[in-house]
Amino acid sequence: MESKNKIELGWTYPKRKKYLDDISKKTTGKTQTEYFQNATQDFAVHVIPIDLPKYRIDNGRTYAAQAQYIASKKYPKDFFEKDPESETVQQAQHEILKGMIKEKGLHDYFKTHEQSNAIILSHEGYVINGNRRLCAWRELYSTGKHPKFSHVRAIVLPPADQKDIDELEARLQVHQDIKADYTWTSRALMLKHRKTAYDYSIDQLADLFEMSKGDVEELMDMLAYAETYLEDRNKVGQYNLVDRAEYAFRQLHKRRSKIKEEPYKDVFERLAFCLIDASEKEGRLYQSIPDLADHLGKVVEKLQEEFKIEAVPSSEGADLLGGSSYAPIAGVIDLLSDEKNYEQATTVMIDAIESEKEKDKEKKEQNFVHAQVKKANTALLEAIAAIDSKTKKEGISAQVESIESSIKKLKDWLK
């Protein structure tokens, strides 16, 4: 029976650094080409012990998962940032990566496949590219059944600043994998972290991740709404709960900014959150967010009626409404601040939206004949205006007769 191998999640910094400094002075005859620090370079490929590297904690792909891990364990917010060398932090990152390799099927893949490309290490021994692969190899090696992964191939980068590392990560991972591997919250958190931790401007972020400036701003705004929602629901850091609601937060971003009065913006946001809540049970109700924006006034009226909210004088409400002496909407805002009202408010909202949509449909149907006759008239006027000496007459006579027949029917109907 094969014994299991105990894996060390990275050597200590002095031991690791000395080993890497020593091998960096050697040539191996094998190289891997990478574009780094604004130049195409050939880096020597070295064979290193699988225990040596440390996972890179500042990893764009794992930001959301790290936040969820912190929330589930009730750890301090700086748990991952405080000491990346910590065995506890490295073990937590390993657990996160294990979930990712299972999802991508890497564990089973490497049971029957060899390593192809070398992983990329910083000069301090952190994995810049290849964290998931390394995790899969460590898991397989630890079973005692895959001795081939006792050592892995790696290249070691020269000393570099954060921007150099970010550009390499973006080129190797984000640009090619962002739609497949990165959830929208992961992409947004990556942008937010780069902006807050390293003071990247919006323009720099757009350039780095090959996005438009507007897309960067939109994604970060969506994240702000998502974080407000999670905080309001006492689920801080649980980004997995909003990953499937990308559409909802995109619509929040688009529609909220078009609402003119601030109190109505607040009501719209709170009602949208209720739709996101209800979507967990009834499925994709958040797709009604655009309809909510279109019929917000009527929804507010129905909420006031259902919950018997009266328009009472309120100095606080006056401030909210920019000087109005009555603030009925202040009562709606108060109503939506209490979670015991969420379910009933959602029912009223959905009923109001459906009622208004039905009215719109009926109105459209009632006006359909008028709209079509108007279009026909416009088309005829344009046809007459286009007549010149080159205009062909073939076939027009039959069309005119058909039009005259249709006009007779309309006249008879009007009588």
Tab-separated table of C-alpha atoms in Angstrom:
chain	number	residue	atom	x	y	z
A	1	MET	CA	0.000	0.000	0.000
A	2	GLU	CA	1.412	3.385	-1.021
A	3	SER	CA	1.915	5.849	1.825
A	4	LYS	CA	0.658	9.397	1.659
A	5	ASN	CA	3.056	12.298	1.231
A	6	LYS	CA	2.803	15.304	3.521
A	7	ILE	CA	2.880	18.547	1.574
A	8	GLU	CA	4.472	21.742	2.850
A	9	LEU	CA	2.685	24.773	1.401
A	10	GLY	CA	5.812	26.755	0.634
A	11	TRP	CA	9.247	26.830	2.220
A	12	THR	CA	10.181	29.568	4.659
A	13	TYR	CA	11.213	32.817	3.003
A	14	PRO	CA	15.013	32.602	3.698
A	15	LYS	CA	15.230	28.976	2.538
A	16	ARG	CA	13.058	29.618	-0.511
A	17	LYS	CA	14.864	32.804	-1.513
A	18	LYS	CA	18.321	31.242	-1.239
A	19	TYR	CA	17.292	28.277	-3.370
A	20	LEU	CA	15.795	30.505	-6.061
A	21	ASP	CA	18.768	32.869	-6.068
A	22	ASP	CA	21.100	29.901	-6.527
A	23	ILE	CA	19.203	28.288	-9.414
A	24	SER	CA	18.669	31.635	-11.133
A	25	LYS	CA	22.401	31.784	-11.743
A	26	LYS	CA	22.309	28.471	-13.612
A	27	THR	CA	21.397	27.665	-17.195
A	28	THR	CA	19.388	24.534	-17.871
A	29	GLY	CA	19.284	24.337	-21.632
A	30	LYS	CA	15.497	24.672	-21.580
A	31	THR	CA	13.701	27.987	-21.795
A	32	GLN	CA	10.180	29.396	-21.854
A	33	THR	CA	9.422	32.635	-23.655
A	34	GLU	CA	7.303	35.280	-21.908
A	35	TYR	CA	6.577	38.947	-22.558
A	36	PHE	CA	7.573	40.703	-19.335
A	37	GLN	CA	8.648	44.218	-18.409
A	38	ASN	CA	7.886	45.430	-21.936
A	39	ALA	CA	10.150	42.886	-23.617
A	40	THR	CA	10.020	39.335	-24.957
A	41	GLN	CA	12.408	37.297	-22.829
A	42	ASP	CA	13.593	33.686	-22.645
A	43	PHE	CA	13.577	32.389	-19.067
A	44	ALA	CA	15.414	29.263	-17.966
A	45	VAL	CA	13.088	26.425	-16.961
A	46	HIS	CA	14.098	24.863	-13.630
A	47	VAL	CA	12.877	21.741	-11.864
A	48	ILE	CA	11.946	22.609	-8.283
A	49	PRO	CA	10.489	20.691	-5.297
A	50	ILE	CA	6.690	20.881	-5.215
A	51	ASP	CA	6.875	22.071	-1.588
A	52	LEU	CA	8.877	25.187	-2.434
A	53	PRO	CA	6.437	27.769	-3.900
A	54	LYS	CA	3.962	29.866	-1.973
A	55	TYR	CA	0.554	30.593	-3.455
A	56	ARG	CA	0.085	34.182	-4.504
A	57	ILE	CA	-2.553	35.589	-2.157
A	58	ASP	CA	-2.990	38.791	-4.171
A	59	ASN	CA	-4.694	36.754	-6.883
A	60	GLY	CA	-7.458	38.348	-8.954
A	61	ARG	CA	-9.177	35.035	-9.575
A	62	THR	CA	-9.625	34.313	-5.858
A	63	TYR	CA	-10.659	37.692	-4.400
A	64	ALA	CA	-14.359	36.808	-4.225
A	65	ALA	CA	-13.658	33.348	-2.812
A	66	GLN	CA	-11.359	34.870	-0.183
A	67	ALA	CA	-14.109	37.265	0.914
A	68	GLN	CA	-16.559	34.360	1.174
A	69	TYR	CA	-14.020	32.351	3.178
A	70	ILE	CA	-13.521	35.237	5.611
A	71	ALA	CA	-17.287	35.635	6.006
A	72	SER	CA	-17.846	31.918	6.624
A	73	LYS	CA	-15.054	31.722	9.229
A	74	LYS	CA	-15.808	35.150	10.742
A	75	TYR	CA	-12.138	36.093	10.307
A	76	PRO	CA	-10.925	39.716	10.258
A	77	LYS	CA	-11.087	41.482	6.894
A	78	ASP	CA	-7.297	41.589	6.550
A	79	PHE	CA	-6.875	37.832	7.175
A	80	PHE	CA	-5.368	37.146	3.748
A	81	GLU	CA	-3.454	40.418	3.436
A	82	LYS	CA	-1.814	40.530	6.869
A	83	ASP	CA	0.751	37.762	6.363
A	84	PRO	CA	0.868	35.917	3.014
A	85	GLU	CA	3.734	33.794	4.387
A	86	SER	CA	1.519	32.362	7.133
A	87	GLU	CA	0.869	28.616	6.951
A	88	THR	CA	-2.727	29.302	8.035
A	89	VAL	CA	-3.259	31.754	5.171
A	90	GLN	CA	-1.579	29.446	2.663
A	91	GLN	CA	-3.751	26.546	3.841
A	92	ALA	CA	-6.872	28.688	3.411
A	93	GLN	CA	-5.783	29.614	-0.115
A	94	HIS	CA	-5.130	25.936	-0.827
A	95	GLU	CA	-8.704	25.081	0.228
A	96	ILE	CA	-10.068	27.799	-2.047
A	97	LEU	CA	-7.981	26.542	-4.967
A	98	LYS	CA	-9.122	22.970	-4.302
A	99	GLY	CA	-12.683	24.072	-4.929
A	100	MET	CA	-11.614	25.701	-8.181
A	101	ILE	CA	-9.650	22.718	-9.518
A	102	LYS	CA	-12.601	20.459	-8.786
A	103	GLU	CA	-14.868	22.780	-10.741
A	104	LYS	CA	-12.446	22.918	-13.687
A	105	GLY	CA	-11.700	19.181	-13.604
A	106	LEU	CA	-7.944	19.758	-13.203
A	107	HIS	CA	-7.568	17.106	-10.508
A	108	ASP	CA	-8.836	14.335	-12.784
A	109	TYR	CA	-7.042	15.776	-15.824
A	110	PHE	CA	-3.587	15.552	-14.276
A	111	LYS	CA	-4.134	11.979	-13.132
A	112	THR	CA	-3.385	11.010	-16.711
A	113	HIS	CA	-1.510	14.044	-18.083
A	114	GLU	CA	1.920	15.539	-17.519
A	115	GLN	CA	2.818	19.140	-16.825
A	116	SER	CA	3.173	21.089	-20.067
A	117	ASN	CA	4.042	24.756	-19.460
A	118	ALA	CA	6.190	25.827	-16.537
A	119	ILE	CA	4.558	27.682	-13.696
A	120	ILE	CA	5.792	31.252	-13.213
A	121	LEU	CA	7.275	32.369	-9.896
A	122	SER	CA	8.186	35.804	-8.635
A	123	HIS	CA	11.786	36.236	-7.508
A	124	GLU	CA	10.464	35.658	-3.958
A	125	GLY	CA	8.845	32.339	-4.832
A	126	TYR	CA	5.175	33.312	-5.110
A	127	VAL	CA	3.197	31.693	-7.942
A	128	ILE	CA	2.267	34.401	-10.439
A	129	ASN	CA	0.753	31.974	-12.935
A	130	GLY	CA	-0.150	28.363	-12.188
A	131	ASN	CA	-1.708	28.466	-8.705
A	132	ARG	CA	-4.550	26.083	-9.611
A	133	ARG	CA	-2.251	23.650	-11.401
A	134	LEU	CA	0.128	23.624	-8.440
A	135	CYS	CA	-2.773	22.903	-6.101
A	136	ALA	CA	-3.891	19.980	-8.281
A	137	TRP	CA	-0.377	18.530	-8.395
A	138	ARG	CA	0.032	18.869	-4.632
A	139	GLU	CA	-3.283	17.125	-4.051
A	140	LEU	CA	-2.308	14.259	-6.381
A	141	TYR	CA	1.205	13.943	-4.974
A	142	SER	CA	-0.105	13.870	-1.406
A	143	THR	CA	-2.044	10.643	-2.171
A	144	GLY	CA	1.239	8.780	-2.704
A	145	LYS	CA	0.010	7.564	-6.091
A	146	HIS	CA	1.573	10.228	-8.312
A	147	PRO	CA	5.308	10.504	-7.520
A	148	LYS	CA	5.836	12.291	-10.861
A	149	PHE	CA	4.689	15.491	-9.152
A	150	SER	CA	7.366	15.479	-6.455
A	151	HIS	CA	9.059	18.130	-8.594
A	152	VAL	CA	7.590	20.606	-11.075
A	153	ARG	CA	8.965	22.857	-13.782
A	154	ALA	CA	9.069	26.588	-13.105
A	155	ILE	CA	10.582	29.812	-14.370
A	156	VAL	CA	11.676	32.569	-11.997
A	157	LEU	CA	11.065	36.221	-12.825
A	158	PRO	CA	13.556	38.971	-11.985
A	159	PRO	CA	12.656	41.569	-9.333
A	160	ALA	CA	9.625	43.545	-10.524
A	161	ASP	CA	7.109	46.118	-9.321
A	162	GLN	CA	3.382	45.546	-8.896
A	163	LYS	CA	2.533	46.980	-12.315
A	164	ASP	CA	4.830	44.485	-14.051
A	165	ILE	CA	3.171	41.588	-12.215
A	166	ASP	CA	-0.340	42.892	-12.920
A	167	GLU	CA	0.409	43.242	-16.627
A	168	LEU	CA	1.704	39.675	-16.780
A	169	GLU	CA	-1.310	38.315	-14.891
A	170	ALA	CA	-3.690	40.243	-17.133
A	171	ARG	CA	-2.018	38.988	-20.297
A	172	LEU	CA	-1.741	35.337	-19.223
A	173	GLN	CA	-5.016	34.930	-17.356
A	174	VAL	CA	-7.515	37.736	-17.494
A	175	HIS	CA	-7.533	38.590	-21.207
A	176	GLN	CA	-8.036	34.986	-22.306
A	177	ASP	CA	-10.087	33.637	-19.379
A	178	ILE	CA	-12.093	36.582	-18.091
A	179	LYS	CA	-15.425	35.430	-19.555
A	180	ALA	CA	-14.966	31.747	-18.793
A	181	ASP	CA	-13.156	31.674	-15.462
A	182	TYR	CA	-13.902	34.982	-13.779
A	183	THR	CA	-17.319	35.695	-12.308
A	184	TRP	CA	-18.490	39.293	-12.633
A	185	THR	CA	-17.818	39.847	-8.927
A	186	SER	CA	-14.267	38.512	-9.314
A	187	ARG	CA	-13.622	40.909	-12.179
A	188	ALA	CA	-15.107	43.808	-10.214
A	189	LEU	CA	-13.165	42.967	-7.049
A	190	MET	CA	-9.964	42.753	-9.059
A	191	LEU	CA	-10.588	46.269	-10.367
A	192	LYS	CA	-11.530	47.590	-6.939
A	193	HIS	CA	-8.472	46.062	-5.285
A	194	ARG	CA	-6.108	47.459	-7.880
A	195	LYS	CA	-7.678	50.892	-7.487
A	196	THR	CA	-7.659	51.009	-3.695
A	197	ALA	CA	-4.478	49.082	-2.904
A	198	TYR	CA	-2.250	50.371	-5.702
A	199	ASP	CA	-3.992	53.646	-6.630
A	200	TYR	CA	-4.650	52.701	-10.256
A	201	SER	CA	-6.737	55.253	-12.140
A	202	ILE	CA	-9.823	54.247	-14.140
A	203	ASP	CA	-7.853	54.873	-17.342
A	204	GLN	CA	-5.005	52.633	-16.149
A	205	LEU	CA	-7.418	49.862	-15.212
A	206	ALA	CA	-9.128	50.088	-18.595
A	207	ASP	CA	-5.773	49.855	-20.355
A	208	LEU	CA	-4.482	47.019	-18.170
A	209	PHE	CA	-7.524	44.776	-18.549
A	210	GLU	CA	-8.405	45.804	-22.113
A	211	MET	CA	-11.772	47.268	-21.161
A	212	SER	CA	-13.427	50.550	-21.992
A	213	LYS	CA	-13.409	53.233	-19.307
A	214	GLY	CA	-17.210	53.039	-19.204
A	215	ASP	CA	-17.146	49.272	-18.643
A	216	VAL	CA	-14.707	49.658	-15.748
A	217	GLU	CA	-16.891	52.311	-14.107
A	218	GLU	CA	-20.045	50.263	-14.676
A	219	LEU	CA	-18.559	47.101	-13.153
A	220	MET	CA	-17.275	48.940	-10.089
A	221	ASP	CA	-20.644	50.659	-9.624
A	222	MET	CA	-22.413	47.288	-9.896
A	223	LEU	CA	-20.088	45.921	-7.225
A	224	ALA	CA	-20.934	48.849	-4.938
A	225	TYR	CA	-24.644	48.000	-5.238
A	226	ALA	CA	-23.935	44.311	-4.631
A	227	GLU	CA	-21.906	45.091	-1.517
A	228	THR	CA	-24.667	47.383	-0.243
A	229	TYR	CA	-27.179	44.575	-0.824
A	230	LEU	CA	-25.048	41.981	1.000
A	231	GLU	CA	-24.396	44.334	3.895
A	232	ASP	CA	-28.102	45.196	4.135
A	233	ARG	CA	-28.927	41.459	4.235
A	234	ASN	CA	-26.191	40.728	6.821
A	235	LYS	CA	-24.289	38.618	4.290
A	236	VAL	CA	-21.116	40.664	3.900
A	237	GLY	CA	-18.529	38.983	1.693
A	238	GLN	CA	-20.826	36.255	0.375
A	239	TYR	CA	-20.333	37.211	-3.262
A	240	ASN	CA	-21.459	33.787	-4.452
A	241	LEU	CA	-25.004	34.889	-3.555
A	242	VAL	CA	-24.940	37.645	-6.183
A	243	ASP	CA	-22.864	36.018	-8.919
A	244	ARG	CA	-25.976	34.842	-10.760
A	245	ALA	CA	-27.650	38.246	-10.445
A	246	GLU	CA	-25.264	40.156	-12.718
A	247	TYR	CA	-28.213	41.325	-14.816
A	248	ALA	CA	-29.934	42.737	-11.712
A	249	PHE	CA	-26.998	44.895	-10.656
A	250	ARG	CA	-26.334	46.002	-14.223
A	251	GLN	CA	-29.939	47.207	-14.448
A	252	LEU	CA	-29.625	48.890	-11.054
A	253	HIS	CA	-26.636	50.789	-12.393
A	254	LYS	CA	-28.399	51.779	-15.627
A	255	ARG	CA	-31.848	52.603	-14.283
A	256	ARG	CA	-31.155	54.212	-10.894
A	257	SER	CA	-29.078	57.003	-12.417
A	258	LYS	CA	-32.018	58.010	-14.657
A	259	ILE	CA	-34.393	58.566	-11.719
A	260	LYS	CA	-34.379	62.283	-10.916
A	261	GLU	CA	-35.543	62.503	-7.293
A	262	GLU	CA	-33.227	61.076	-4.650
A	263	PRO	CA	-35.966	59.501	-2.468
A	264	TYR	CA	-37.269	57.603	-5.494
A	265	LYS	CA	-33.731	56.408	-6.241
A	266	ASP	CA	-33.625	55.004	-2.709
A	267	VAL	CA	-37.032	53.310	-3.064
A	268	PHE	CA	-36.046	51.864	-6.450
A	269	GLU	CA	-32.853	50.396	-4.988
A	270	ARG	CA	-34.634	48.858	-1.996
A	271	LEU	CA	-37.387	47.367	-4.155
A	272	ALA	CA	-34.797	45.965	-6.574
A	273	PHE	CA	-33.126	44.284	-3.594
A	274	CYS	CA	-36.481	42.706	-2.718
A	275	LEU	CA	-36.744	41.314	-6.242
A	276	ILE	CA	-33.258	39.834	-5.902
A	277	ASP	CA	-34.308	38.218	-2.604
A	278	ALA	CA	-37.443	36.752	-4.159
A	279	SER	CA	-35.466	35.383	-7.121
A	280	GLU	CA	-33.856	32.793	-4.840
A	281	LYS	CA	-37.274	31.172	-4.333
A	282	GLU	CA	-39.248	32.054	-7.441
A	283	GLY	CA	-36.504	32.377	-10.051
A	284	ARG	CA	-35.193	35.400	-11.919
A	285	LEU	CA	-37.742	37.896	-10.616
A	286	TYR	CA	-34.921	40.426	-10.774
A	287	GLN	CA	-35.556	40.523	-14.527
A	288	SER	CA	-38.501	42.772	-13.600
A	289	ILE	CA	-36.129	45.551	-12.498
A	290	PRO	CA	-36.471	47.503	-15.801
A	291	ASP	CA	-40.271	47.239	-15.485
A	292	LEU	CA	-39.989	48.468	-11.900
A	293	ALA	CA	-38.103	51.537	-13.138
A	294	ASP	CA	-40.723	52.178	-15.837
A	295	HIS	CA	-43.650	51.947	-13.378
A	296	LEU	CA	-41.999	53.124	-10.160
A	297	GLY	CA	-44.564	55.869	-9.498
A	298	LYS	CA	-47.497	53.460	-9.693
A	299	VAL	CA	-45.658	50.894	-7.518
A	300	VAL	CA	-45.095	53.556	-4.860
A	301	GLU	CA	-48.805	54.463	-4.981
A	302	LYS	CA	-49.831	50.823	-4.528
A	303	LEU	CA	-47.440	50.422	-1.581
A	304	GLN	CA	-48.895	53.530	0.044
A	305	GLU	CA	-52.403	52.130	-0.402
A	306	GLU	CA	-51.591	48.591	0.750
A	307	PHE	CA	-49.681	49.669	3.849
A	308	LYS	CA	-51.955	52.663	4.512
A	309	ILE	CA	-49.138	55.181	4.397
A	310	GLU	CA	-50.535	58.680	4.726
A	311	ALA	CA	-49.039	61.936	3.511
A	312	VAL	CA	-48.248	63.552	6.831
A	313	PRO	CA	-46.185	66.711	7.380
A	314	SER	CA	-42.564	65.843	8.044
A	315	SER	CA	-39.511	68.055	8.341
A	316	GLU	CA	-37.351	65.026	7.601
A	317	GLY	CA	-39.463	64.261	4.566
A	318	ALA	CA	-39.205	67.880	3.483
A	319	ASP	CA	-35.434	67.543	3.401
A	320	LEU	CA	-35.711	64.326	1.414
A	321	LEU	CA	-37.985	65.858	-1.170
A	322	GLY	CA	-36.108	69.101	-1.544
A	323	GLY	CA	-38.472	71.363	0.359
A	324	SER	CA	-41.866	69.638	0.030
A	325	SER	CA	-43.977	70.069	3.163
A	326	TYR	CA	-45.465	66.572	2.752
A	327	ALA	CA	-43.452	63.402	2.290
A	328	PRO	CA	-45.573	60.313	1.664
A	329	ILE	CA	-42.581	58.574	0.121
A	330	ALA	CA	-40.682	58.890	3.394
A	331	GLY	CA	-43.136	56.329	4.785
A	332	VAL	CA	-42.365	53.961	1.907
A	333	ILE	CA	-38.645	54.313	2.569
A	334	ASP	CA	-39.270	53.527	6.229
A	335	LEU	CA	-41.426	50.545	5.236
A	336	LEU	CA	-38.674	49.091	3.054
A	337	SER	CA	-36.118	49.480	5.835
A	338	ASP	CA	-37.784	46.677	7.823
A	339	GLU	CA	-37.177	43.144	6.545
A	340	LYS	CA	-40.515	41.890	7.878
A	341	ASN	CA	-42.184	43.924	5.105
A	342	TYR	CA	-40.030	42.633	2.233
A	343	GLU	CA	-42.212	39.710	1.177
A	344	GLN	CA	-45.515	41.587	1.202
A	345	ALA	CA	-43.964	44.615	-0.484
A	346	THR	CA	-42.598	42.343	-3.220
A	347	THR	CA	-46.055	40.867	-3.845
A	348	VAL	CA	-47.613	44.342	-4.093
A	349	MET	CA	-44.810	45.486	-6.386
A	350	ILE	CA	-45.149	42.523	-8.770
A	351	ASP	CA	-48.929	42.888	-8.917
A	352	ALA	CA	-48.617	46.613	-9.653
A	353	ILE	CA	-46.033	46.013	-12.386
A	354	GLU	CA	-48.124	43.304	-14.056
A	355	SER	CA	-51.231	45.485	-13.883
A	356	GLU	CA	-49.424	48.412	-15.521
A	357	LYS	CA	-47.898	46.174	-18.206
A	358	GLU	CA	-51.362	44.824	-19.019
A	359	LYS	CA	-52.691	48.377	-19.316
A	360	ASP	CA	-49.810	49.256	-21.625
A	361	LYS	CA	-50.571	46.210	-23.750
A	362	GLU	CA	-54.278	47.084	-23.986
A	363	LYS	CA	-53.448	50.674	-24.877
A	364	LYS	CA	-51.058	49.517	-27.553
A	365	GLU	CA	-53.693	47.182	-28.980
A	366	GLN	CA	-56.315	49.952	-28.936
A	367	ASN	CA	-53.985	52.285	-30.800
A	368	PHE	CA	-52.669	49.626	-33.180
A	369	VAL	CA	-54.997	50.469	-36.094
A	370	HIS	CA	-54.271	54.184	-35.814
A	371	ALA	CA	-50.510	53.528	-35.658
A	372	GLN	CA	-50.570	51.283	-38.736
A	373	VAL	CA	-52.714	53.688	-40.790
A	374	LYS	CA	-50.335	56.491	-39.822
A	375	LYS	CA	-47.360	54.436	-41.008
A	376	ALA	CA	-49.142	53.673	-44.298
A	377	ASN	CA	-49.902	57.340	-44.852
A	378	THR	CA	-46.296	58.277	-44.189
A	379	ALA	CA	-45.103	55.629	-46.638
A	380	LEU	CA	-47.464	56.898	-49.349
A	381	LEU	CA	-46.358	60.502	-48.868
A	382	GLU	CA	-42.723	59.415	-49.144
A	383	ALA	CA	-43.520	57.431	-52.304
A	384	ILE	CA	-45.239	60.416	-53.942
A	385	ALA	CA	-42.330	62.700	-53.018
A	386	ALA	CA	-39.904	60.279	-54.672
A	387	ILE	CA	-41.664	60.276	-58.084
A	388	ASP	CA	-39.536	61.636	-60.917
A	389	SER	CA	-39.015	61.055	-64.640
A	390	LYS	CA	-37.053	57.853	-64.016
A	391	THR	CA	-39.655	56.206	-61.758
A	392	LYS	CA	-41.042	52.938	-63.200
A	393	LYS	CA	-44.845	52.500	-63.251
A	394	GLU	CA	-44.948	48.712	-63.638
A	395	GLY	CA	-46.943	47.007	-60.866
A	396	ILE	CA	-47.933	50.254	-59.147
A	397	SER	CA	-51.460	50.271	-60.522
A	398	ALA	CA	-52.285	46.927	-58.860
A	399	GLN	CA	-50.899	48.191	-55.553
A	400	VAL	CA	-52.978	51.396	-55.784
A	401	GLU	CA	-56.135	49.361	-56.392
A	402	SER	CA	-55.361	47.237	-53.344
A	403	ILE	CA	-54.803	50.384	-51.274
A	404	GLU	CA	-58.084	51.882	-52.468
A	405	SER	CA	-59.905	48.668	-51.483
A	406	SER	CA	-58.358	48.841	-48.018
A	407	ILE	CA	-59.287	52.508	-47.676
A	408	LYS	CA	-62.923	51.700	-48.606
A	409	LYS	CA	-63.049	49.067	-45.857
A	410	LEU	CA	-61.653	51.537	-43.323
A	411	LYS	CA	-64.173	54.195	-44.358
A	412	ASP	CA	-67.041	51.709	-44.049
A	413	TRP	CA	-65.785	50.749	-40.569
A	414	LEU	CA	-65.543	54.399	-39.519
A	415	LYS	CA	-69.158	54.990	-40.616
